[in-house]
XYZ file of C-alpha atoms in Angstrom:
564
model
C 27.018 21.326 12.397
C 28.150 20.217 8.858
C 29.333 22.607 6.187
C 27.691 22.326 2.763
C 30.600 20.452 1.361
C 30.646 18.088 4.365
C 26.838 17.469 3.944
C 27.287 16.563 0.341
C 30.208 14.295 1.059
C 28.284 12.474 3.761
C 25.365 11.933 1.369
C 27.505 10.677 -1.225
C 29.546 8.196 1.083
C 26.170 6.920 2.612
C 24.660 6.361 -0.793
C 27.800 4.596 -1.988
C 27.921 2.368 1.148
C 24.380 1.371 0.498
C 25.106 0.573 -3.145
C 28.143 -1.537 -2.271
C 26.177 -3.376 0.332
C 23.580 -4.311 -2.281
C 26.272 -5.233 -4.722
C 27.869 -7.620 -2.316
C 24.755 -9.539 -1.616
C 24.932 -13.088 -3.084
C 23.179 -13.561 -6.478
C 20.373 -15.605 -5.056
C 18.593 -12.482 -3.885
C 18.467 -11.247 -7.396
C 17.132 -14.410 -8.716
C 13.325 -15.028 -9.630
C 11.141 -16.245 -6.848
C 10.878 -20.027 -6.501
C 7.773 -22.049 -5.691
C 9.216 -22.555 -2.180
C 9.873 -18.645 -1.898
C 6.207 -18.164 -2.848
C 5.053 -20.768 -0.338
C 7.148 -19.067 2.444
C 5.857 -15.603 1.598
C 2.233 -17.017 1.979
C 2.807 -18.141 5.505
C 1.315 -16.147 8.328
C 3.588 -15.006 11.169
C 2.301 -17.761 13.277
C 2.889 -20.475 10.647
C 6.301 -19.161 9.845
C 7.385 -19.348 13.402
C 5.875 -22.915 13.735
C 7.559 -24.218 10.627
C 10.908 -22.567 11.592
C 10.849 -24.072 15.084
C 9.792 -27.419 13.840
C 12.718 -27.498 11.317
C 10.296 -27.637 8.201
C 11.964 -24.474 6.854
C 15.269 -22.762 7.982
C 15.972 -19.120 8.546
C 18.132 -18.938 5.367
C 15.134 -19.925 3.308
C 13.044 -17.298 4.833
C 15.769 -14.617 4.125
C 16.071 -15.786 0.570
C 12.341 -15.328 -0.003
C 11.904 -11.985 1.847
C 15.333 -10.774 0.679
C 14.290 -10.991 -2.972
C 11.261 -8.864 -2.100
C 13.560 -6.427 -0.327
C 15.665 -5.876 -3.409
C 12.499 -5.495 -5.588
C 11.027 -2.838 -3.262
C 14.278 -1.013 -3.030
C 14.564 -0.978 -6.822
C 10.828 0.221 -7.318
C 10.366 2.550 -4.218
C 13.755 3.567 -2.820
C 12.552 2.462 0.792
C 15.713 0.996 2.449
C 18.726 2.614 4.032
C 20.823 -0.294 5.365
C 21.150 -4.052 4.585
C 22.071 -6.556 7.377
C 21.085 -9.830 5.790
C 23.857 -12.051 6.834
C 24.384 -10.393 10.234
C 20.684 -10.717 10.943
C 20.682 -14.329 9.890
C 23.590 -15.119 12.233
C 21.539 -13.832 15.306
C 18.382 -15.840 14.541
C 17.680 -18.547 17.256
C 15.030 -21.160 17.060
C 12.460 -22.461 19.437
C 11.508 -18.824 20.374
C 8.382 -16.792 19.948
C 9.441 -15.003 16.825
C 11.927 -17.405 15.274
C 12.797 -16.473 11.784
C 10.328 -13.547 11.400
C 11.724 -10.930 9.029
C 11.584 -7.579 11.040
C 12.677 -4.269 9.457
C 13.620 -1.392 11.535
C 12.780 2.349 10.918
C 16.080 4.450 10.801
C 15.408 6.009 14.077
C 16.143 3.034 16.203
C 19.747 2.003 17.230
C 21.060 -1.194 15.867
C 24.593 -1.897 17.152
C 27.264 -1.234 14.517
C 24.942 0.794 12.247
C 24.013 4.309 11.688
C 20.796 5.893 13.187
C 20.393 8.832 10.876
C 16.831 10.245 11.187
C 17.489 11.349 7.633
C 20.242 13.844 8.739
C 23.576 13.860 6.902
C 25.170 15.004 10.275
C 24.262 11.562 11.768
C 25.413 9.463 8.846
C 28.534 7.336 8.878
C 28.528 7.224 12.733
C 27.680 3.522 13.807
C 26.058 3.422 17.226
C 27.651 1.342 19.996
C 24.554 -0.538 21.319
C 20.998 -1.646 20.234
C 17.615 -0.290 21.145
C 15.583 -2.144 23.815
C 13.217 -3.476 21.123
C 16.124 -4.790 18.987
C 17.517 -6.679 21.824
C 14.234 -8.092 22.615
C 13.520 -9.098 19.185
C 16.956 -10.754 18.931
C 16.277 -12.751 22.073
C 12.823 -13.800 20.632
C 14.531 -15.232 17.591
C 13.536 -12.585 14.944
C 15.540 -11.907 11.805
C 16.350 -8.205 11.747
C 17.506 -7.617 8.173
C 17.064 -4.140 6.919
C 16.612 -0.584 8.045
C 13.951 1.733 6.323
C 13.886 5.252 4.918
C 12.751 8.305 6.857
C 12.393 12.033 5.783
C 14.938 14.445 7.059
C 13.951 15.186 10.565
C 10.865 12.848 10.292
C 8.131 15.511 9.879
C 6.539 15.113 6.621
C 3.958 13.233 4.543
C 6.715 12.462 2.019
C 9.657 10.221 2.857
C 12.488 12.266 1.378
C 15.893 13.312 2.388
C 19.136 14.529 0.784
C 20.831 11.381 2.422
C 18.780 8.699 0.656
C 16.397 10.349 -1.862
C 12.740 9.816 -1.983
C 10.443 6.863 -1.331
C 7.655 6.397 -3.716
C 4.203 4.756 -3.216
C 3.996 1.091 -4.358
C 0.651 1.568 -5.984
C 1.702 4.702 -7.922
C 5.302 6.025 -8.126
C 4.034 9.581 -8.595
C 2.603 9.614 -5.067
C 4.132 9.646 -1.650
C 4.598 6.485 0.619
C 3.466 8.471 3.554
C 5.112 10.282 6.566
C 8.249 9.346 8.342
C 7.551 5.583 8.190
C 6.917 5.522 4.318
C 9.941 3.372 3.838
C 8.714 0.598 6.181
C 5.165 0.737 4.618
C 6.438 0.526 1.135
C 8.532 -2.561 2.115
C 5.605 -4.253 3.879
C 3.450 -3.707 0.656
C 6.275 -5.613 -1.332
C 6.355 -8.257 1.589
C 10.016 -7.599 2.043
C 9.259 -7.780 5.653
C 6.560 -9.204 7.907
C 6.906 -6.577 10.669
C 8.210 -2.983 10.607
C 9.287 -1.319 13.874
C 8.123 2.152 13.425
C 7.263 5.377 15.391
C 4.489 7.965 15.692
C 4.373 11.611 16.963
C 1.720 12.699 14.633
C 0.589 9.837 12.527
C 3.575 8.076 11.163
C 2.343 4.581 12.248
C -0.896 5.338 10.560
C -0.522 7.547 7.463
C 2.070 5.225 5.797
C -0.024 2.018 6.142
C -3.160 3.999 5.025
C -1.079 5.141 2.042
C 0.335 1.636 1.274
C -2.593 -0.653 2.033
C -1.130 -2.222 5.196
C -1.814 -2.204 8.900
C -0.442 -0.260 11.854
C -1.393 0.699 15.422
C -0.068 3.505 17.477
C 0.233 2.249 21.119
C -0.066 4.286 24.180
C 3.150 5.597 25.657
C 4.751 2.886 27.824
C 3.201 -0.213 26.132
C 6.058 -0.778 23.597
C 9.811 -0.496 24.218
C 11.129 3.044 23.505
C 14.603 3.213 24.882
C 17.120 3.541 22.083
C 14.634 5.109 19.652
C 15.057 8.601 18.593
C 12.909 11.547 17.777
C 13.838 14.771 15.983
C 12.215 16.813 18.889
C 14.463 14.866 21.222
C 13.522 15.097 24.923
C 10.114 16.344 24.369
C 7.818 14.708 26.955
C 4.647 16.721 26.498
C 3.857 14.571 23.380
C 5.862 11.384 23.351
C 7.171 9.829 20.075
C 5.787 6.357 20.339
C 7.374 3.232 19.001
C 4.852 0.781 17.550
C 4.779 -2.012 14.878
C 3.233 -2.062 11.497
C 2.468 -5.273 9.501
C 1.465 -6.438 6.010
C -1.684 -8.280 7.454
C -3.751 -7.657 10.624
C -3.316 -11.258 11.666
C 0.377 -10.799 11.763
C 0.068 -7.534 13.672
C -1.990 -9.105 16.366
C 0.299 -12.079 16.643
C 3.422 -9.847 16.894
C 1.905 -7.770 19.459
C 0.969 -10.736 21.631
C 4.419 -12.270 21.284
C 6.231 -9.123 22.031
C 4.264 -8.489 25.176
C 4.787 -12.170 26.102
C 8.537 -11.366 26.198
C 7.971 -9.051 29.146
C 9.213 -5.915 27.467
C 9.284 -4.112 30.847
C 12.196 -6.316 31.720
C 14.092 -4.967 28.696
C 13.127 -1.241 28.911
C 12.448 1.062 31.775
C 9.926 2.908 29.757
C 7.485 -0.052 29.607
C 4.662 -0.605 32.005
C 4.234 -4.313 33.248
C 0.933 -5.010 31.553
C 0.518 -8.684 30.359
C -1.534 -9.621 27.240
C -5.233 -9.356 28.122
C -8.337 -10.956 26.713
C -10.873 -8.464 25.377
C -14.321 -8.132 26.983
C -16.544 -8.069 24.003
C -14.791 -10.938 22.491
C -15.191 -13.015 25.673
C -18.856 -12.175 25.900
C -19.709 -12.277 22.167
C -21.241 -8.904 22.384
C -20.598 -6.566 19.540
C -18.885 -3.437 20.340
C -20.323 0.123 19.981
C -18.857 2.617 17.702
C -18.885 6.387 17.766
C -18.022 8.104 14.367
C -16.232 11.418 13.905
C -17.198 12.404 10.382
C -15.514 15.827 10.356
C -12.935 17.353 12.826
C -14.257 20.958 11.804
C -10.797 21.902 10.490
C -9.694 19.642 7.671
C -12.651 17.717 6.321
C -12.326 14.418 4.455
C -12.015 14.481 0.691
C -14.610 12.383 -1.225
C -12.635 9.093 -1.307
C -11.681 9.129 2.339
C -15.357 10.094 3.238
C -16.593 7.081 1.188
C -14.181 4.788 2.803
C -15.536 5.829 6.281
C -19.126 5.410 5.141
C -18.308 2.010 3.685
C -16.976 0.691 7.040
C -19.945 2.120 8.926
C -22.426 0.574 6.515
C -20.682 -2.832 6.915
C -20.669 -2.623 10.650
C -24.356 -1.779 10.742
C -25.270 -4.655 8.476
C -23.643 -7.036 10.859
C -25.526 -5.656 13.848
C -23.015 -3.322 15.330
C -24.442 -0.273 17.012
C -22.779 2.885 15.388
C -23.671 6.419 16.543
C -22.184 9.942 15.790
C -19.735 10.621 18.418
C -20.126 13.998 20.137
C -16.577 14.987 21.013
C -15.158 17.563 23.317
C -13.502 20.429 21.477
C -11.009 18.981 18.823
C -9.733 22.462 18.082
C -8.707 22.994 21.721
C -6.747 19.633 21.779
C -4.959 20.577 18.517
C -4.117 23.986 19.680
C -2.554 22.277 22.733
C -0.632 19.876 20.424
C 0.699 22.445 18.102
C 1.827 24.648 20.954
C 3.759 21.765 22.279
C 5.437 21.193 19.068
C 6.423 24.743 18.719
C 7.399 25.340 22.429
C 11.171 25.388 21.609
C 10.638 27.253 18.259
C 11.424 24.020 16.500
C 15.091 24.549 17.247
C 15.536 20.926 18.438
C 14.292 19.571 15.147
C 16.435 21.916 13.155
C 19.646 21.602 15.207
C 21.045 18.627 13.428
C 20.465 20.309 9.873
C 23.421 21.170 7.713
C 23.323 24.616 6.092
C 22.362 23.342 2.764
C 20.334 20.317 3.782
C 16.642 20.016 2.616
C 13.796 19.955 5.100
C 10.186 19.066 4.087
C 7.976 21.782 2.808
C 5.468 21.381 5.697
C 8.178 21.682 8.332
C 9.795 24.684 6.353
C 6.306 26.430 6.508
C 5.955 25.456 10.170
C 9.351 27.050 10.999
C 8.494 30.161 8.949
C 5.322 30.785 10.946
C 7.240 30.254 14.103
C 9.886 32.887 13.273
C 7.127 35.537 12.712
C 6.817 37.912 15.652
C 3.883 37.058 17.852
C 2.088 40.346 17.178
C 2.331 39.678 13.473
C 0.664 36.274 13.940
C -2.051 37.719 16.041
C -2.679 40.440 13.556
C -2.734 37.829 10.667
C -5.160 35.773 12.732
C -7.412 38.923 13.354
C -7.565 39.796 9.609
C -8.470 36.195 8.869
C -11.406 36.391 11.180
C -12.468 39.904 10.071
C -12.062 39.520 6.277
C -13.172 35.929 5.674
C -16.564 35.335 4.111
C -18.752 33.682 5.151
C -18.061 35.019 8.699
C -16.410 32.436 10.855
C -15.036 30.399 7.963
C -11.273 30.811 9.114
C -11.884 31.021 12.850
C -10.387 27.684 13.557
C -7.596 28.254 11.220
C -6.767 31.591 12.757
C -6.972 30.152 16.432
C -4.381 27.596 15.376
C -2.071 30.049 13.575
C -1.889 32.465 16.457
C -0.637 30.007 19.050
C 2.369 28.853 17.276
C 5.182 30.515 19.164
C 7.937 29.643 21.507
C 7.022 29.176 25.174
C 8.601 29.621 28.627
C 8.762 26.729 30.971
C 6.050 28.206 33.168
C 3.704 28.520 30.018
C 4.523 24.874 28.945
C 3.730 23.570 32.501
C 0.433 25.474 32.439
C -0.274 23.763 29.099
C 0.495 20.353 30.496
C -2.195 20.887 33.111
C -4.655 21.892 30.354
C -3.708 18.788 28.230
C -4.609 16.641 31.335
C -8.024 18.250 31.613
C -8.608 17.438 27.842
C -7.558 13.837 28.423
C -10.102 13.603 31.189
C -12.835 15.230 29.100
C -12.339 12.704 26.188
C -12.214 9.767 28.529
C -15.444 10.871 30.113
C -16.966 11.304 26.627
C -16.099 7.703 25.938
C -17.855 6.639 28.960
C -20.914 8.958 28.883
C -21.659 7.967 25.119
C -21.090 4.277 25.933
C -18.689 3.677 23.012
C -16.007 1.122 22.758
C -14.284 2.879 19.843
C -14.104 6.088 17.895
C -14.181 5.445 14.147
C -12.856 8.197 11.851
C -10.689 8.802 8.713
C -7.006 8.021 8.900
C -6.070 11.167 6.867
C -8.355 13.605 5.022
C -6.472 13.031 1.716
C -5.527 9.730 -0.077
C -1.800 9.402 -0.610
C -0.476 12.849 -1.539
C 1.292 13.682 -4.801
C 4.989 13.964 -4.391
C 6.012 17.510 -3.972
C 2.473 18.522 -2.685
C 2.823 17.847 1.074
C 3.678 21.578 1.530
C 0.352 22.482 0.076
C -1.461 19.945 2.318
C 0.481 21.304 5.331
C 1.037 19.664 8.798
C -2.488 20.833 9.677
C -3.954 17.999 7.668
C -2.454 15.444 9.998
C -5.106 16.803 12.581
C -7.326 13.583 12.335
C -4.222 11.469 13.596
C -2.325 13.987 15.793
C -5.416 14.528 17.893
C -4.841 11.036 19.386
C -1.108 11.595 20.040
C -1.988 14.610 22.156
C -4.611 12.441 24.113
C -2.271 9.416 24.223
C -5.145 7.109 23.025
C -4.429 3.873 21.095
C -5.236 4.293 17.472
C -4.937 1.835 14.326
C -5.545 1.953 10.717
C -7.420 -0.623 8.571
C -7.334 -0.379 4.698
C -10.995 -0.410 3.430
C -11.097 0.397 -0.289
C -9.345 2.252 -3.190
C -9.789 5.655 -4.734
C -12.357 5.384 -7.634
C -12.032 8.104 -10.270
C -15.814 8.019 -10.936
C -17.288 7.509 -7.378
C -14.923 9.940 -5.659
C -14.690 12.761 -8.251
C -15.383 16.441 -6.969
C -18.186 18.277 -8.899
C -16.627 20.219 -11.869
C -17.965 23.380 -10.319
C -16.608 22.513 -6.789
C -14.996 25.962 -6.185
C -18.578 27.517 -6.850
C -20.343 25.106 -4.261
C -21.543 26.039 -0.888
C -19.448 23.249 0.683
C -16.147 24.861 -0.888
C -17.346 28.344 0.328
C -17.360 27.010 3.926
C -13.719 25.563 3.840
C -11.118 27.438 5.590
C -8.052 28.520 3.767
C -5.948 25.594 4.843
C -8.642 23.188 3.867
C -8.980 24.738 0.431
C -5.189 24.320 -0.110
C -5.513 20.730 0.929
C -8.426 20.067 -1.440
C -6.373 21.560 -4.273
C -4.179 18.447 -3.789
C -7.107 16.115 -4.411
C -7.608 14.557 -7.840
C -9.690 11.431 -7.995
C -8.525 10.619 -11.515
C -4.814 10.861 -10.781
C -5.269 9.176 -7.432
C -7.401 6.301 -8.910
C -6.524 2.905 -7.462
C -4.681 4.283 -4.386
C -5.517 2.721 -0.950
C -7.899 4.338 1.647
C -7.959 3.448 5.215
C -10.059 4.227 8.407
C -8.876 4.785 11.856
C -9.965 2.825 14.900
C -9.370 4.650 18.176
C -9.613 3.267 21.813
C -8.521 4.654 25.224
C -5.152 4.617 26.699
C -3.643 1.253 27.022
C -6.254 -0.478 25.181
C -3.942 -2.032 22.472
C -5.637 -5.503 22.672
C -9.078 -4.052 22.348
C -8.115 -1.790 19.445
C -6.545 -4.643 17.531
C -9.912 -6.528 17.881
C -11.787 -3.442 16.803
C -9.675 -3.421 13.771
C -10.468 -7.081 13.285
C -14.171 -6.317 13.595
C -13.803 -3.829 10.660
C -11.951 -6.285 8.570
C -14.511 -8.988 9.226
C -17.478 -6.691 8.426
C -15.957 -5.738 5.154
C -15.403 -9.432 4.207
C -18.863 -10.488 5.338
C -20.439 -7.714 3.287
C -18.512 -8.567 0.082
C -16.205 -5.438 0.430
C -12.888 -7.096 1.658
C -9.877 -4.987 0.945
C -7.552 -7.014 -1.395
C -3.922 -6.121 -1.389
C -2.092 -5.902 -4.549
C 0.818 -8.065 -5.174
C 4.155 -6.385 -6.040
C 7.146 -7.989 -7.899
């Protein structure tokens, strides 16, 4: 463990190293975009690879265009931790499936000769000796790996903030967060500094940041995407896996990237990957429209007005195009969340906190989580009982109380029993899919739009429930941006705290709603979440495409903002 002075010195050195790398970049990356730069930036991934392999453009020109956008993104949002421009360029090969494609790497994946910090000062200035499996695969596929992106300390937060690198802001409004532990990558994609971000997700980090920044991401099931050489703050936890998955600026690029990575046979690079080739999707082959089941409210953290409107908009567009959309009747969401939060707290959060230096900052939600964990179990049970007894109307805080009283360290025997319970929950949800005949669950990405910087502690980790649910179940889940917050359409009533709806909110939800301000959030992106069963990556991507198509054909297409 670092001392306070060692922590400060490590942070200062790392920030100085980053500044020196930026200063050493050739002046062309600071020059205005040329017409050719603009043309390159407008190419899809498929077009980019085709022109690179045909010799119509060279990798240096690709890096020139995207490198300029990287510097603009860094200056505006503070989203990058490391620069590898010339090194990445030297390893690009042509006539490969990803030749010249700019790929950014979240700072939890090993890249030989560079730090893998996870936002901890104790892991800074310690270059790793070898690269993660996905990095090796991408280099063999001809990709241009040019930057690493920012993460929060320990990677548990809705805000991308650390003592090591500072805070990443939202491209659409710098007063707001870029979102969770992959906020740096999502901000970079919004600026088009990269075509693909290699990210990871244990509770929404491949979904919240794209939702916050108006881009695309899909969390895979464990075993479909290379994981060896990626790191999680709760290292070694297998009860809920931290799942590497890509994000992209466009859905077309995300689909193309996935297919090309799977075509590289990732199971030959990584022992964690299952040998499943890319497969055609049934409803695409038959031309039959898929059936959707909507979860409007998880019963714990309901959607704020803007997020609810985004979900309604997607449902309306699907129905107009002839899709069958029903209300999904899920097994108990609360029980799955109880299981998930118990797994996260099984070691008392000691693994997450172990790399912390004494004076190092940790996110407010994680600090509150650790505070609750350190309370004696009897005190938590007493608090939960009081919540149930004193809340009015009766039952208002029952779910919140049930979650609060299970947060405590567990024995090995207790954890094994919980694994058996989790498997029964997976079986029940899979059966619900089959019994209700749905291809997809459609729900909110997060109950809030991008959160105001400094407010994630008020929102709490519990507001991740809409995404974390599908980590526990190991279901495939992707996000599609659908609209923007509108100060008029999405405003709460002036007397909201006097309404029946507010009266029914549990205490955690009331705190979360206190973060919501449609006027301040005006113009921020809103996304929906498309969920399929385990190993249905191809199908979920097609489901995301169906949403995007439905929005376009009903004159509600989401139009990304251009950043310079």
